[in-house]
PDB file of C-alpha atoms in Angstrom:
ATOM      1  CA  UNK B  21       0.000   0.000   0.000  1.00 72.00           C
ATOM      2  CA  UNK B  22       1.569   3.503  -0.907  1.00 86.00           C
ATOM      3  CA  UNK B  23       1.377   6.070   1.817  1.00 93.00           C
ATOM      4  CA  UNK B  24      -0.252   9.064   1.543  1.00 95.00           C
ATOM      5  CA  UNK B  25       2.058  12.507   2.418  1.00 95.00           C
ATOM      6  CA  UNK B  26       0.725  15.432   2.779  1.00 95.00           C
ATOM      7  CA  UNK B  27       2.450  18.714   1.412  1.00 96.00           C
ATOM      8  CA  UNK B  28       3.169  22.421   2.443  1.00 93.00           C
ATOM      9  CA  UNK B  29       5.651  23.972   0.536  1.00 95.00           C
ATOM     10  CA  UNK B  30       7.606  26.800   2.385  1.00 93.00           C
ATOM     11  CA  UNK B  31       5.766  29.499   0.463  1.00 92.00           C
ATOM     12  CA  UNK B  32       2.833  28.516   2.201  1.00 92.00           C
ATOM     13  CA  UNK B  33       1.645  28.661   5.916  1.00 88.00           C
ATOM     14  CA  UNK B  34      -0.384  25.945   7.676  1.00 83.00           C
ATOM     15  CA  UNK B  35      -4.056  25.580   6.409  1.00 82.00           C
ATOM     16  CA  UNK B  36      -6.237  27.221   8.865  1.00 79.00           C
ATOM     17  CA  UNK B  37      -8.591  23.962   9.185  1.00 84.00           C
ATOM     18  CA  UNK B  38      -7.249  20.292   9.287  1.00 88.00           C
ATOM     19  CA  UNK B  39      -6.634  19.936   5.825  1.00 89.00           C
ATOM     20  CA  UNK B  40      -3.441  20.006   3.808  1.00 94.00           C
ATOM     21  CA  UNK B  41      -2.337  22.201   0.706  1.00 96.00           C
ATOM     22  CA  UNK B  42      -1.696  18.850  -1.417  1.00 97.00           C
ATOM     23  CA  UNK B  43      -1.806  15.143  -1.097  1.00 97.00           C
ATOM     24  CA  UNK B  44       0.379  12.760  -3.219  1.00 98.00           C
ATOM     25  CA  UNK B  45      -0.568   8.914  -2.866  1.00 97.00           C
ATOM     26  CA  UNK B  46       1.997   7.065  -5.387  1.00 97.00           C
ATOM     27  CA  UNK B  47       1.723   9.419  -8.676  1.00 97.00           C
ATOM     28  CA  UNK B  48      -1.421  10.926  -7.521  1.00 98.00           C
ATOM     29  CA  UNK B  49      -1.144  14.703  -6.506  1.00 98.00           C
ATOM     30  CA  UNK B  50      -4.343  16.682  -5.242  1.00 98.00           C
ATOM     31  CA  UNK B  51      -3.860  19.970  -5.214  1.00 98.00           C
ATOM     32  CA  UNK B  52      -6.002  21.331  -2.843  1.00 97.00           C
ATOM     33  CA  UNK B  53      -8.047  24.858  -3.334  1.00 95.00           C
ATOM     34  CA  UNK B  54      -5.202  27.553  -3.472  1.00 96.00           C
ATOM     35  CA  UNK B  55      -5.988  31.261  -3.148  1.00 96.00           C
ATOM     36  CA  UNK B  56      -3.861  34.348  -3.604  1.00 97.00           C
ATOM     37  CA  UNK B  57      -2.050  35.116  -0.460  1.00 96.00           C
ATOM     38  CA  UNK B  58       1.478  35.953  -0.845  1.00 96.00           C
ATOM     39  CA  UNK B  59       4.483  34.089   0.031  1.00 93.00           C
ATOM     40  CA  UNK B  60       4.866  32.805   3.994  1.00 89.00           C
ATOM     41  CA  UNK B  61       7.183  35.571   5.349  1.00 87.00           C
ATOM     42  CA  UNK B  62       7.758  35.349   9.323  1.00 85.00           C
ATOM     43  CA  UNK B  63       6.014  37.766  11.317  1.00 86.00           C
ATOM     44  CA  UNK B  64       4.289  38.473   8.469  1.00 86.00           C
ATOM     45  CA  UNK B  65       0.250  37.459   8.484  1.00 87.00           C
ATOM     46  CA  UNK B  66      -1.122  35.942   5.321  1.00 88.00           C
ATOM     47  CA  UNK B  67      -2.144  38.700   3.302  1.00 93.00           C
ATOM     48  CA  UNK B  68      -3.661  38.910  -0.505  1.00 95.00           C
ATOM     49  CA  UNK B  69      -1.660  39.523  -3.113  1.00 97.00           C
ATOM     50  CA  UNK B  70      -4.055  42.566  -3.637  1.00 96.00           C
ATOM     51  CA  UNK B  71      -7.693  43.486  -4.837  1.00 97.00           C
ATOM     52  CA  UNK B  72      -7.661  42.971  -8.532  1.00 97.00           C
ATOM     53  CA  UNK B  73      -8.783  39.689 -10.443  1.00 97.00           C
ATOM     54  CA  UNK B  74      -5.007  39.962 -12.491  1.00 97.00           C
ATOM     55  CA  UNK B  75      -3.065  39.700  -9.581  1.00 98.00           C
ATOM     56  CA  UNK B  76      -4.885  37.053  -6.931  1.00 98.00           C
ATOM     57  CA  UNK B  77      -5.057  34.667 -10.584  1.00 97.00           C
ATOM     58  CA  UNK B  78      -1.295  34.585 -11.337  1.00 97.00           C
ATOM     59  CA  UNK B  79      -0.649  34.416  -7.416  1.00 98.00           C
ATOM     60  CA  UNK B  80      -3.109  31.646  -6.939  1.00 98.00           C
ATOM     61  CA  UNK B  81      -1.505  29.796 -10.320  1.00 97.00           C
ATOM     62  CA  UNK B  82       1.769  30.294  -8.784  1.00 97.00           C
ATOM     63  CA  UNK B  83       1.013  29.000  -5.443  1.00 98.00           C
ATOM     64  CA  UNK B  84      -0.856  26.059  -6.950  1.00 98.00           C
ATOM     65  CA  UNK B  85       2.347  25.672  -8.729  1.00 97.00           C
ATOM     66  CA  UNK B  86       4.318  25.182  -5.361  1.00 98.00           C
ATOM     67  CA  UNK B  87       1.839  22.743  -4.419  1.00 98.00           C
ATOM     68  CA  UNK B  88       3.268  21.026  -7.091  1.00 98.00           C
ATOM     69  CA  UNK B  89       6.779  21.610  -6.966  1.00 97.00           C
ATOM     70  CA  UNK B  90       6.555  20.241  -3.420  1.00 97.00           C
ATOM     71  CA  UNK B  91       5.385  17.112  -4.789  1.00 97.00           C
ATOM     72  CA  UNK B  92       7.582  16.512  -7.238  1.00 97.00           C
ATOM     73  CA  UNK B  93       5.117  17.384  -9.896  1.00 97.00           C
ATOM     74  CA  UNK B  94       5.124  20.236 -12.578  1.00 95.00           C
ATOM     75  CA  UNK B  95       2.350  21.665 -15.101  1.00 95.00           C
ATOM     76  CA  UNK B  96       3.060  18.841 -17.638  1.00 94.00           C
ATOM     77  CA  UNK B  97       1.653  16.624 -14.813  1.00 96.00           C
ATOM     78  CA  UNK B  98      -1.840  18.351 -14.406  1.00 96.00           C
ATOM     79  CA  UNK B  99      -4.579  16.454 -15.933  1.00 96.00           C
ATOM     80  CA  UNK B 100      -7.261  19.012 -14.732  1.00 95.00           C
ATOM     81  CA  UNK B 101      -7.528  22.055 -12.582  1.00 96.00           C
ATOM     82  CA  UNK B 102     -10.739  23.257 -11.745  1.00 95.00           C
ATOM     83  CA  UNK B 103     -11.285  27.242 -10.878  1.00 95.00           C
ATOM     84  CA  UNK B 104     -13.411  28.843  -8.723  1.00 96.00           C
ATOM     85  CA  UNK B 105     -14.927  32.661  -9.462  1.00 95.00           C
ATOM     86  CA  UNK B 106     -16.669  34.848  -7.376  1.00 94.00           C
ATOM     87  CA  UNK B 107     -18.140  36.539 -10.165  1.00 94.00           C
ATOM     88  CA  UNK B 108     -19.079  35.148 -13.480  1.00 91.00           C
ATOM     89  CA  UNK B 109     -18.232  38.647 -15.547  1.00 93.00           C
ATOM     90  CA  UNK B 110     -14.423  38.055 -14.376  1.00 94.00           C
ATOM     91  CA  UNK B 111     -14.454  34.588 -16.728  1.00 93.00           C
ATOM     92  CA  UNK B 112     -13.447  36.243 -20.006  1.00 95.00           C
ATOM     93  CA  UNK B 113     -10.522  38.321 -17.829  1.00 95.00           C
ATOM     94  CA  UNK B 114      -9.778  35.276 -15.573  1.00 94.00           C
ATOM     95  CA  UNK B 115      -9.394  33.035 -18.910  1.00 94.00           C
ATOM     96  CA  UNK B 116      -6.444  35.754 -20.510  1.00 95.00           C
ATOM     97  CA  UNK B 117      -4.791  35.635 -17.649  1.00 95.00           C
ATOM     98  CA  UNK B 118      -4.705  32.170 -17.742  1.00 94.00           C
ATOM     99  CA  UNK B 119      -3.756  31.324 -20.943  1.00 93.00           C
ATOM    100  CA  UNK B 120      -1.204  34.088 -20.815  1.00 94.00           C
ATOM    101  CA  UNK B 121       0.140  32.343 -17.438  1.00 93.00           C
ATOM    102  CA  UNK B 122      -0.206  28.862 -19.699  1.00 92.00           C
ATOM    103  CA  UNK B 123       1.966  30.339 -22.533  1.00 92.00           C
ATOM    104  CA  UNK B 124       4.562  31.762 -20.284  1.00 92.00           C
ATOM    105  CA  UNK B 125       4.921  28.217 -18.665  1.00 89.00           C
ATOM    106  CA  UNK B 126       5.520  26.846 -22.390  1.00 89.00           C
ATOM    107  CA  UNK B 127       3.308  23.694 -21.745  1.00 86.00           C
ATOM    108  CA  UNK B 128       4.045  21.440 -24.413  1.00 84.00           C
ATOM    109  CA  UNK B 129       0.196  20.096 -23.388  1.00 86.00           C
ATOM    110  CA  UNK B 130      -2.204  21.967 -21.755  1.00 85.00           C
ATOM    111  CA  UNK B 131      -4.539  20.202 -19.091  1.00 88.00           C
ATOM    112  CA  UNK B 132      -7.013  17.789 -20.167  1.00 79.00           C
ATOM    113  CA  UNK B 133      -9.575  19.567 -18.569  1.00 79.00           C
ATOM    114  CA  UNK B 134     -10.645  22.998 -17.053  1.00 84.00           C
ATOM    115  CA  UNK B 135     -13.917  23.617 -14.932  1.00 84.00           C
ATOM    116  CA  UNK B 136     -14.862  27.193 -13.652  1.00 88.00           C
ATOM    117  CA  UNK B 137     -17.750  27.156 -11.125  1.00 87.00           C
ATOM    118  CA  UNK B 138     -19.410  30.473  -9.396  1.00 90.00           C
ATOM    119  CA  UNK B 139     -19.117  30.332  -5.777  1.00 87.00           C
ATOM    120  CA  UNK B 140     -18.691  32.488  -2.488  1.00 90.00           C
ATOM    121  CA  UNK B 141     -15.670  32.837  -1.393  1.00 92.00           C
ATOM    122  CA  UNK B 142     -14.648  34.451   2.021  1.00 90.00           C
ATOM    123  CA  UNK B 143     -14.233  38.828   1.542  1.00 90.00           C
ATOM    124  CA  UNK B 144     -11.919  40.059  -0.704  1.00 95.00           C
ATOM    125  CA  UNK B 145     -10.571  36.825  -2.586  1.00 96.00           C
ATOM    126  CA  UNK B 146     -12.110  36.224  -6.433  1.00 97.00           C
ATOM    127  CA  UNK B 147     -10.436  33.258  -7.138  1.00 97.00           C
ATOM    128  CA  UNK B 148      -9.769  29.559  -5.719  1.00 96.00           C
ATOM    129  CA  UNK B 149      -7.933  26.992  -8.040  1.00 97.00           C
ATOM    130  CA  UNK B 150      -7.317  23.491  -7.308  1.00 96.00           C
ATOM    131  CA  UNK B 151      -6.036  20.817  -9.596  1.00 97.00           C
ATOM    132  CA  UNK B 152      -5.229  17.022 -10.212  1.00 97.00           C
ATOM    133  CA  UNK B 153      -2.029  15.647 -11.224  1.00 97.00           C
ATOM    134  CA  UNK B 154      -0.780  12.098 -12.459  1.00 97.00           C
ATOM    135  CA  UNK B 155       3.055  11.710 -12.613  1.00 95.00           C
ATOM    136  CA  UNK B 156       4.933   9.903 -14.907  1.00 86.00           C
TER     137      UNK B 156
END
């Protein structure tokens, strides 16, 4: 039986529930819901990136991306991320910054699959992204 190991990269403090940022279970990696906070900093509280729907995507792509990185995973590895809006007229903005974020990442394969779903999030954050990755 493979174990399970839960992740937190150093960018990222604990959750604030009993969850963890990722799981990896043999090549499984579940990325769990990532949101824009910057970078762990001591003495520092978690703090948004900052209001706008440009800068909490890219800094919720990038910390999904540590998720990642802490398991030994990398973009090429995501089979499909799911994304979460607060708003449904951010999609069309929300999807350029994404594929912009894609291209700069030069995926030779993007994921198999992307789901964006409307939900509330708690004050201030716009977007939550999560995603599922199979390695090698």
């Amino acid at each position: 039986m493979t174990e399970k190991t839960a992740l937190t990269p150093k960018t990222h403090t604990a959750p604030p529930a009993r969850f963890s940022h990722g799981v990896r279970k043999g090549n499984i990696l579940q990325v769990a819901g990532q949101v824009a906070f910057l970078p762990a900093e001591e003495g520092r509280p978690r703090a948004l990136v900052g209001p706008g729907l440009r800068e909490q995507t890219r800094q919720t792509l990038d910390n999904v991306k540590a998720v990642l990185d802490e398991g030994g995973a990398s973009w090429e590895d995501v089979m499909m991320i799911r994304v979460y809006l607060t708003d449904t007229d951010h999609f069309a903005e929300m999807n350029e910054i994404y594929n912009t974020y894609f291209d700069e990442q030069a995926l030779t394969q993007p994921p198999a699959a992307r789901t964006t779903v409307y939900v509330g999030l708690p004050a201030g954050h716009l977007v939550e992204i999560d995603a599922l990755a199979v390695l090698g």
